[in-house]
Amino acid sequence: DVKVTQSSRYLVKRTGEKVFLECVQDMDHENMFWYRQDPGLGLRLIYFSYDVKMKEKGDIPEGYSVSREKKERFSLILESASTNQTSMYLCASSRGRAGVETQYFGPGTRLLVL
Amino acid sequence: AQSVTQLGSHVSVSEGALVLLRCNYSSSVPPYLFWYVQYPNQGLQLLLKYTSAATLVKGINGFEAEFKKSETSFHLTKPSAHMSDAAEYFCAVSDRNTGNQFYFGTGTSLTVIP
């Protein structure tokens, strides 16, 4: 079974803090993704990566950055957390050509920024 | 860019009744199409996908979806709802040409009434 794990299920941070969300997959997938999920808005892509050290902006990259130093790990960084970044964050991975392959999701991190 | 519309943010059905969740896409070229399910406090998992083979696609847990090019639709159905089907359902598309991003609908929450 493909497993995608995220470092925290719940996180509470203060405005202005630097926040790291980590994601690890164990299936040697080339592609990794970070989404945020908000009620009524579905999932919106923040960033994705199709190879180590490669990254592409998604639909809502503002206020976020990412790092992929190893194939299995993809980190999402909030440089200076703000209250409008309170959300559920989902990591996913897939192999091969990203658009046709199944994405496998982690359980999500629910982030609250106070 | 691709987009996908899910009609009905909330759907309620009685146990044993037909489940019909609607999804329409906007693209001149038929995209790849997916249905994902999210159970409470979990990440998303794939129900089924259409990638250009048979237009009627069967998935897990008795779900199926039919790709209709003339209607630009990919509706999800299940003949008989079970209590365990209560979840959030997301339709997603990706572009056949670029294939790098998924675009998710806003989701439909399914309630099953005993």
Short mmCIF file of C-alpha atoms in Angstrom, two decimals:
data_model
loop_
_atom_site.label_atom_id
_atom_site.label_comp_id
_atom_site.label_asym_id
_atom_site.label_seq_id
_atom_site.Cartn_x
_atom_site.Cartn_y
_atom_site.Cartn_z
CA ASP A 1 0.00 0.00 0.00
CA VAL A 2 1.14 3.49 -0.81
CA LYS A 3 1.61 5.51 2.29
CA VAL A 4 1.74 9.28 2.49
CA THR A 5 2.35 10.64 5.95
CA GLN A 6 2.17 14.19 7.22
CA SER A 7 4.13 15.37 10.22
CA SER A 8 1.18 16.66 12.25
CA ARG A 9 -2.58 16.14 12.26
CA TYR A 10 -3.27 19.35 14.16
CA LEU A 11 -1.15 22.44 14.54
CA VAL A 12 -1.72 25.74 16.32
CA LYS A 13 0.57 28.66 15.51
CA ARG A 14 0.65 32.38 16.11
CA THR A 15 0.55 35.10 13.49
CA GLY A 16 4.02 35.81 12.14
CA GLU A 17 5.50 32.44 13.06
CA LYS A 18 7.36 30.38 10.47
CA VAL A 19 5.56 27.10 9.95
CA PHE A 20 6.88 23.89 8.44
CA LEU A 21 4.58 21.15 7.21
CA GLU A 22 6.30 17.95 6.22
CA CYS A 23 5.14 15.19 3.92
CA VAL A 24 6.78 11.84 3.28
CA GLN A 25 5.80 9.16 0.77
CA ASP A 26 7.18 5.64 0.67
CA MET A 27 6.48 4.59 -2.93
CA ASP A 28 9.28 6.32 -4.82
CA HIS A 29 6.81 8.63 -6.55
CA GLU A 30 8.18 11.34 -8.79
CA ASN A 31 5.39 13.86 -8.20
CA MET A 32 4.34 15.48 -4.96
CA PHE A 33 1.68 18.09 -4.29
CA TRP A 34 0.48 20.45 -1.59
CA TYR A 35 -3.18 21.49 -1.49
CA ARG A 36 -5.26 23.48 0.92
CA GLN A 37 -8.86 22.51 1.51
CA ASP A 38 -11.45 25.05 2.60
CA PRO A 39 -15.22 24.59 2.93
CA GLY A 40 -17.02 25.52 -0.26
CA LEU A 41 -13.77 25.93 -2.18
CA GLY A 42 -12.68 22.33 -2.55
CA LEU A 43 -8.98 21.63 -2.96
CA ARG A 44 -6.70 24.28 -4.35
CA LEU A 45 -3.17 23.51 -5.47
CA ILE A 46 -0.43 25.49 -3.75
CA TYR A 47 2.71 23.94 -5.23
CA PHE A 48 3.77 20.73 -6.86
CA SER A 49 7.08 19.07 -7.60
CA TYR A 50 7.86 16.57 -10.33
CA ASP A 51 11.44 15.87 -9.30
CA VAL A 52 13.95 16.53 -6.57
CA LYS A 53 14.72 20.24 -6.28
CA MET A 54 12.06 21.04 -8.90
CA LYS A 55 8.91 22.95 -8.07
CA GLU A 56 6.03 24.56 -9.88
CA LYS A 57 3.54 27.10 -8.60
CA GLY A 58 -0.05 26.05 -8.39
CA ASP A 59 -3.09 28.27 -8.20
CA ILE A 60 -2.45 29.89 -4.81
CA PRO A 61 1.30 30.02 -4.07
CA GLU A 62 1.32 33.44 -2.40
CA GLY A 63 2.56 33.28 1.17
CA TYR A 64 3.97 29.78 0.76
CA SER A 65 7.22 28.19 -0.32
CA VAL A 66 8.28 24.57 -0.71
CA SER A 67 11.36 22.43 -0.51
CA ARG A 68 12.14 19.07 -2.02
CA GLU A 69 15.66 17.98 -1.18
CA LYS A 70 14.92 14.26 -1.24
CA LYS A 71 12.55 12.34 -3.48
CA GLU A 72 10.40 11.06 -0.64
CA ARG A 73 9.98 14.34 1.23
CA PHE A 74 8.15 17.52 0.28
CA SER A 75 7.92 20.38 2.74
CA LEU A 76 5.52 23.31 2.75
CA ILE A 77 6.72 26.47 4.46
CA LEU A 78 4.65 29.38 5.64
CA GLU A 79 7.25 32.11 5.99
CA SER A 80 5.09 34.31 8.22
CA ALA A 81 1.82 32.69 9.13
CA SER A 82 -1.35 34.75 8.87
CA THR A 83 -4.87 34.05 10.06
CA ASN A 84 -6.11 33.60 6.49
CA GLN A 85 -3.81 30.58 6.22
CA THR A 86 -5.91 28.72 8.76
CA SER A 87 -6.97 25.69 6.76
CA MET A 88 -6.63 21.97 6.14
CA TYR A 89 -3.44 21.15 4.24
CA LEU A 90 -3.26 17.97 2.20
CA CYS A 91 -0.17 16.43 0.68
CA ALA A 92 -0.36 13.99 -2.23
CA SER A 93 2.00 12.01 -4.41
CA SER A 94 1.79 10.25 -7.76
CA ARG A 95 4.10 8.46 -10.13
CA GLY A 96 4.96 9.09 -13.73
CA ARG A 97 2.97 11.54 -15.78
CA ALA A 98 1.14 13.52 -13.14
CA GLY A 99 -2.12 14.19 -14.93
CA VAL A 100 -3.15 10.62 -15.63
CA GLU A 101 -1.88 8.86 -12.57
CA THR A 102 -3.76 8.43 -9.32
CA GLN A 103 -2.85 10.83 -6.55
CA TYR A 104 -2.38 9.32 -3.11
CA PHE A 105 -3.21 11.61 -0.23
CA GLY A 106 -1.99 11.96 3.30
CA PRO A 107 -4.45 12.37 6.19
CA GLY A 108 -4.07 16.15 6.26
CA THR A 109 -2.83 18.74 8.71
CA ARG A 110 -5.39 21.06 10.23
CA LEU A 111 -3.62 24.35 10.88
CA LEU A 112 -5.02 27.06 13.09
CA VAL A 113 -3.26 30.43 13.05
CA LEU A 114 -4.15 32.68 15.95
CA ALA B 1 -7.42 26.22 -17.77
CA GLN B 2 -9.56 23.29 -16.91
CA SER B 3 -12.46 23.63 -14.53
CA VAL B 4 -14.98 21.30 -13.01
CA THR B 5 -18.40 22.00 -11.53
CA GLN B 6 -20.15 19.84 -8.99
CA LEU B 7 -23.85 20.58 -8.79
CA GLY B 8 -25.16 20.33 -5.27
CA SER B 9 -22.88 20.87 -2.32
CA HIS B 10 -25.08 18.63 -0.17
CA VAL B 11 -27.03 15.55 -1.23
CA SER B 12 -29.18 13.40 1.03
CA VAL B 13 -30.45 9.96 0.11
CA SER B 14 -32.19 7.21 1.99
CA GLU B 15 -30.34 3.99 2.68
CA GLY B 16 -30.91 1.69 -0.29
CA ALA B 17 -31.77 4.52 -2.68
CA LEU B 18 -29.89 5.53 -5.80
CA VAL B 19 -26.91 7.83 -5.34
CA LEU B 20 -26.31 10.39 -8.10
CA LEU B 21 -23.57 13.00 -7.75
CA ARG B 22 -23.11 15.38 -10.65
CA CYS B 23 -19.91 16.61 -12.26
CA ASN B 24 -19.46 18.71 -15.38
CA TYR B 25 -16.18 19.80 -16.87
CA SER B 26 -15.25 22.61 -19.19
CA SER B 27 -12.77 21.73 -21.88
CA SER B 28 -12.81 21.44 -25.65
CA VAL B 29 -10.60 18.37 -25.39
CA PRO B 30 -11.90 15.61 -23.13
CA PRO B 31 -9.70 15.58 -20.06
CA TYR B 32 -8.78 12.82 -17.68
CA LEU B 33 -11.54 12.59 -15.07
CA PHE B 34 -11.49 11.33 -11.50
CA TRP B 35 -13.76 10.86 -8.53
CA TYR B 36 -12.25 10.90 -5.07
CA VAL B 37 -13.90 10.27 -1.70
CA GLN B 38 -12.97 11.77 1.65
CA TYR B 39 -14.22 10.14 4.83
CA PRO B 40 -14.28 12.26 8.00
CA ASN B 41 -10.83 13.19 9.27
CA GLN B 42 -9.07 11.42 6.44
CA GLY B 43 -7.32 12.28 3.22
CA LEU B 44 -8.82 11.63 -0.19
CA GLN B 45 -8.82 8.25 -1.87
CA LEU B 46 -9.54 7.37 -5.47
CA LEU B 47 -12.95 5.92 -6.32
CA LEU B 48 -12.48 5.68 -10.09
CA LYS B 49 -10.95 7.40 -13.09
CA TYR B 50 -11.55 7.84 -16.80
CA THR B 51 -8.48 8.00 -19.01
CA SER B 52 -9.93 7.22 -22.48
CA ALA B 53 -10.89 3.57 -22.40
CA ALA B 54 -14.50 2.51 -21.80
CA THR B 55 -16.86 5.41 -21.13
CA LEU B 56 -18.53 3.55 -18.26
CA VAL B 57 -16.02 3.27 -15.47
CA LYS B 58 -16.47 1.02 -12.45
CA GLY B 59 -14.81 1.88 -9.19
CA ILE B 60 -14.57 0.67 -5.65
CA ASN B 61 -17.48 0.15 -3.23
CA GLY B 62 -20.03 -0.31 -6.03
CA PHE B 63 -19.65 3.15 -7.55
CA GLU B 64 -19.51 3.83 -11.25
CA ALA B 65 -19.40 6.87 -13.52
CA GLU B 66 -20.17 7.45 -17.17
CA PHE B 67 -18.22 9.82 -19.36
CA LYS B 68 -20.57 11.67 -21.72
CA LYS B 69 -18.70 13.88 -24.14
CA SER B 70 -21.84 15.46 -25.60
CA GLU B 71 -22.88 16.61 -22.13
CA THR B 72 -19.34 17.27 -20.82
CA SER B 73 -20.33 15.25 -17.78
CA PHE B 74 -18.94 12.53 -15.56
CA HIS B 75 -21.67 11.82 -13.01
CA LEU B 76 -21.09 9.34 -10.20
CA THR B 77 -23.74 6.77 -9.36
CA LYS B 78 -24.37 3.87 -7.01
CA PRO B 79 -27.55 1.81 -7.26
CA SER B 80 -28.10 1.38 -3.53
CA ALA B 81 -26.72 3.72 -0.86
CA HIS B 82 -25.17 2.32 2.28
CA MET B 83 -24.64 4.14 5.55
CA SER B 84 -20.89 3.82 5.06
CA ASP B 85 -21.12 5.91 1.86
CA ALA B 86 -21.60 9.09 3.90
CA ALA B 87 -18.60 11.21 2.97
CA GLU B 88 -17.40 14.13 0.87
CA TYR B 89 -16.99 13.40 -2.84
CA PHE B 90 -14.75 15.34 -5.18
CA CYS B 91 -14.66 15.33 -8.95
CA ALA B 92 -11.32 16.25 -10.53
CA VAL B 93 -9.94 16.80 -14.01
CA SER B 94 -6.52 17.08 -15.55
CA ASP B 95 -5.51 18.26 -18.98
CA ARG B 96 -4.46 15.58 -21.47
CA ASN B 97 -1.99 17.91 -23.12
CA THR B 98 -0.18 19.44 -20.17
CA GLY B 99 -1.11 16.82 -17.60
CA ASN B 100 0.63 18.50 -14.73
CA GLN B 101 -2.21 19.69 -12.57
CA PHE B 102 -5.43 18.40 -11.18
CA TYR B 103 -8.40 20.73 -10.83
CA PHE B 104 -10.84 19.72 -8.13
CA GLY B 105 -14.48 20.57 -7.81
CA THR B 106 -15.84 22.12 -4.64
CA GLY B 107 -17.11 18.82 -3.36
CA THR B 108 -20.47 17.22 -2.57
CA SER B 109 -21.27 16.07 0.93
CA LEU B 110 -23.37 12.92 0.87
CA THR B 111 -25.67 12.13 3.78
CA VAL B 112 -27.33 8.72 3.99
CA ILE B 113 -30.55 8.60 5.99
CA PRO B 114 -31.37 5.33 7.73
#
